XYZ file of C-alpha atoms in Angstrom:
254
model
C -72.216 88.155 -87.021
C -73.253 84.651 -87.713
C -69.549 84.351 -89.351
C -67.933 86.107 -86.301
C -69.540 83.776 -83.578
C -68.426 80.833 -85.620
C -64.626 81.905 -85.663
C -65.088 82.590 -82.006
C -66.084 79.263 -81.450
C -63.431 77.948 -83.618
C -61.109 79.856 -81.646
C -62.168 78.627 -78.146
C -61.694 75.082 -79.495
C -58.162 75.480 -80.242
C -57.190 77.004 -76.653
C -56.316 73.887 -74.873
C -54.280 72.308 -77.666
C -51.982 75.182 -77.974
C -51.604 75.812 -74.195
C -48.099 74.826 -72.507
C -48.223 71.274 -71.626
C -48.376 69.628 -68.674
C -45.750 66.802 -67.074
C -47.596 64.108 -66.307
C -48.317 63.394 -62.791
C -47.026 60.685 -61.109
C -49.192 58.847 -58.977
C -48.283 58.813 -55.335
C -45.973 56.298 -54.415
C -45.130 55.711 -57.882
C -41.172 55.946 -59.069
C -38.427 54.023 -58.069
C -39.377 54.675 -54.485
C -42.334 52.389 -55.163
C -42.826 49.082 -53.456
C -42.211 46.605 -55.981
C -44.726 43.944 -56.111
C -44.184 41.106 -53.874
C -42.661 38.492 -55.723
C -43.897 34.774 -55.323
C -43.192 33.178 -52.004
C -39.676 31.112 -52.378
C -40.990 27.620 -52.004
C -39.835 25.726 -48.660
C -38.175 23.043 -48.780
C -39.855 19.845 -47.248
C -39.430 19.734 -43.682
C -36.892 17.059 -42.587
C -37.699 14.573 -40.205
C -36.622 15.243 -36.678
C -33.162 14.035 -35.990
C -32.857 11.756 -32.864
C -32.737 12.898 -29.264
C -29.451 14.091 -28.459
C -27.534 12.481 -25.600
C -26.073 14.723 -22.991
C -22.042 14.598 -23.413
C -20.112 11.873 -22.185
C -23.420 9.451 -22.245
C -23.072 6.546 -23.875
C -25.858 4.880 -25.728
C -26.978 2.027 -23.431
C -26.236 -0.609 -25.798
C -22.390 0.707 -25.956
C -22.084 1.070 -22.284
C -19.131 -0.485 -20.546
C -19.871 -3.016 -17.931
C -18.152 -1.874 -14.015
C -14.621 -2.866 -13.971
C -14.162 -5.640 -11.750
C -11.386 -5.178 -8.798
C -9.170 -8.141 -7.981
C -10.227 -10.276 -5.047
C -9.039 -8.316 -2.066
C -6.394 -10.537 -0.321
C -7.465 -12.157 3.033
C -6.248 -10.149 5.772
C -3.897 -12.224 7.931
C -4.713 -12.943 11.773
C -2.224 -11.549 14.440
C -1.008 -15.382 14.623
C -0.395 -15.867 11.249
C 1.539 -12.070 10.514
C 3.599 -13.471 13.371
C 3.984 -16.740 12.029
C 4.917 -15.373 8.043
C 7.280 -12.970 10.161
C 8.916 -15.333 12.264
C 9.642 -17.956 9.366
C 10.882 -15.380 6.670
C 11.521 -11.939 8.688
C 15.315 -13.276 9.905
C 14.651 -12.379 13.444
C 13.602 -8.549 13.281
C 10.372 -10.291 15.526
C 10.108 -13.537 17.459
C 7.304 -14.782 19.339
C 7.120 -14.676 23.739
C 4.147 -16.691 25.593
C 3.870 -15.051 29.217
C 1.885 -18.254 30.022
C 4.094 -20.725 28.546
C 6.993 -19.153 29.693
C 8.773 -20.024 26.126
C 10.021 -17.837 23.098
C 9.731 -18.985 19.520
C 12.668 -17.975 17.058
C 13.825 -18.653 13.785
C 17.006 -21.081 13.519
C 18.857 -20.879 10.310
C 21.604 -23.442 9.282
C 23.738 -22.788 6.481
C 26.738 -24.043 4.086
C 28.429 -22.537 1.164
C 26.076 -24.007 -0.801
C 22.481 -24.889 1.111
C 20.904 -24.393 4.453
C 18.137 -25.411 6.557
C 15.188 -23.521 8.299
C 13.434 -24.598 11.769
C 11.370 -23.010 14.152
C 12.783 -23.330 17.974
C 10.626 -23.131 21.192
C 13.233 -21.737 24.183
C 12.045 -22.084 27.845
C 13.194 -20.257 30.661
C 15.871 -22.687 31.238
C 17.247 -22.030 27.688
C 16.736 -25.754 26.287
C 14.883 -25.815 23.003
C 11.840 -28.155 22.523
C 9.117 -29.212 19.986
C 11.250 -27.901 17.216
C 9.296 -27.528 13.657
C 11.156 -28.414 10.050
C 10.187 -25.447 7.342
C 12.990 -26.862 4.975
C 15.715 -29.004 4.947
C 18.950 -28.640 2.700
C 17.871 -28.677 -0.673
C 14.448 -27.701 -0.145
C 14.981 -24.122 1.341
C 16.786 -22.988 -2.226
C 13.704 -24.597 -4.802
C 11.051 -25.197 -2.661
C 10.928 -22.782 0.221
C 7.069 -20.902 -0.777
C 5.192 -24.383 -0.768
C 7.536 -25.393 2.563
C 6.200 -22.470 4.058
C 2.560 -22.777 2.994
C 2.585 -26.455 4.647
C 4.215 -24.971 8.193
C 2.592 -21.506 8.455
C -1.117 -22.672 9.160
C 0.374 -25.182 11.750
C 2.861 -22.607 13.441
C -0.234 -19.619 13.647
C -2.298 -22.441 15.312
C 0.425 -23.076 17.739
C 1.125 -19.273 18.261
C -2.491 -18.897 18.403
C -3.349 -21.602 21.278
C -0.257 -20.376 23.164
C -1.126 -16.675 23.248
C 2.166 -15.739 21.826
C 2.950 -12.095 20.846
C 5.525 -10.396 19.104
C 8.647 -8.768 20.150
C 10.773 -6.583 18.114
C 14.342 -6.844 18.074
C 16.867 -4.054 19.030
C 19.768 -4.443 16.916
C 23.124 -4.720 18.457
C 25.713 -2.279 16.257
C 29.020 -4.795 14.675
C 32.182 -3.638 16.733
C 30.458 -2.252 19.730
C 30.747 -3.178 23.263
C 27.952 -0.982 24.667
C 24.374 0.030 24.240
C 22.013 2.265 25.618
C 18.751 0.468 26.043
C 16.011 2.653 27.234
C 13.287 0.518 27.730
C 15.122 -0.914 30.157
C 16.487 2.100 31.951
C 20.486 1.244 31.652
C 22.980 0.508 29.655
C 24.229 -2.960 28.324
C 27.911 -3.917 28.149
C 29.248 -6.992 25.992
C 32.349 -8.360 27.235
C 34.245 -11.712 26.967
C 31.109 -13.731 26.768
C 29.361 -11.447 28.933
C 26.708 -9.001 29.372
C 26.144 -6.560 32.070
C 23.799 -4.021 33.081
C 25.076 -0.373 34.139
C 22.244 2.477 35.735
C 23.874 5.820 36.123
C 25.567 5.956 39.553
C 25.351 2.538 40.291
C 27.801 -0.537 39.932
C 27.618 -2.921 36.845
C 24.988 -6.321 37.417
C 26.367 -9.007 35.777
C 23.550 -11.285 33.506
C 23.268 -14.767 33.775
C 23.021 -17.571 30.553
C 20.588 -19.959 31.153
C 22.563 -23.276 30.390
C 25.978 -22.094 30.689
C 28.064 -19.743 29.207
C 26.728 -17.675 26.271
C 28.866 -19.495 23.190
C 28.622 -16.523 20.754
C 31.754 -14.196 19.119
C 29.318 -11.278 19.049
C 25.800 -10.157 19.683
C 23.392 -9.452 17.117
C 20.077 -8.283 18.300
C 18.439 -8.340 22.062
C 14.614 -8.941 22.999
C 13.379 -7.101 25.616
C 10.586 -9.079 27.564
C 7.598 -6.689 28.818
C 7.421 -7.334 32.901
C 10.068 -10.208 32.783
C 13.649 -10.084 34.010
C 14.177 -12.133 30.910
C 16.054 -11.361 27.941
C 16.164 -12.850 24.380
C 19.786 -12.758 22.576
C 20.797 -13.477 19.016
C 24.305 -14.083 18.515
C 27.119 -14.949 16.432
C 28.078 -18.603 16.942
C 31.886 -19.252 17.941
C 31.675 -22.124 15.656
C 30.126 -21.973 12.278
C 27.331 -23.848 11.029
C 24.205 -22.038 12.261
C 23.762 -18.790 11.326
C 22.955 -17.386 14.505
C 21.942 -18.696 17.630
C 19.557 -17.911 20.424
C 20.379 -17.684 23.952
C 17.779 -16.717 27.265
C 19.785 -14.522 29.673
C 18.174 -13.721 33.238
C 18.393 -10.225 34.793
C 19.025 -10.059 38.710
């Protein structure tokens, strides 16, 4: 009996060792899907010093800023008298002057030979006579020192024009080889024939214009100047004799 009990006890002790082996239980969260242990934090590089404040695009640093560009000094504006004086001297007759108070024309008179020339300013009265001429340049000076001479005469002529209240009159060019011209400001047609000027209005007979001081000693008309509010007409023409480039005449309308 005792012997049987001991054998039973021995058999029971052997049962766990002889049973089927159990697979090891994987702890929850283990295996390949288990999170790895966090690696040691990577050391960040030392923080860099803050960069200089960015400038707006296109804005130069104060030290490099460009100074504002300087504009050339503006030329002094010419007065009406100065402008007219310059035009009379250098314009060749495109504009002349007229003074209603003094009844005077002021015109350029150029004399030229094959090699040289001179330039004067003449004042013509209603009688067609020249008075108080002003010399701009004499032969030899006009070619070499014209600008200097003009600079000398210009202020004097401008002052005279200002004092005499001269106004500008623009030329009306007379076409070459023509004997008549419609002049709208006179509401008539002018005819040139044999040294005489006639005015013709539609439906009326021609009327003769009278040259102050005698006959128009010219071979052709070059330009006329209509004087406002007056019966006077200024005329530039090609002289019959060589010498002056053009001569000026005062013509009276009826």
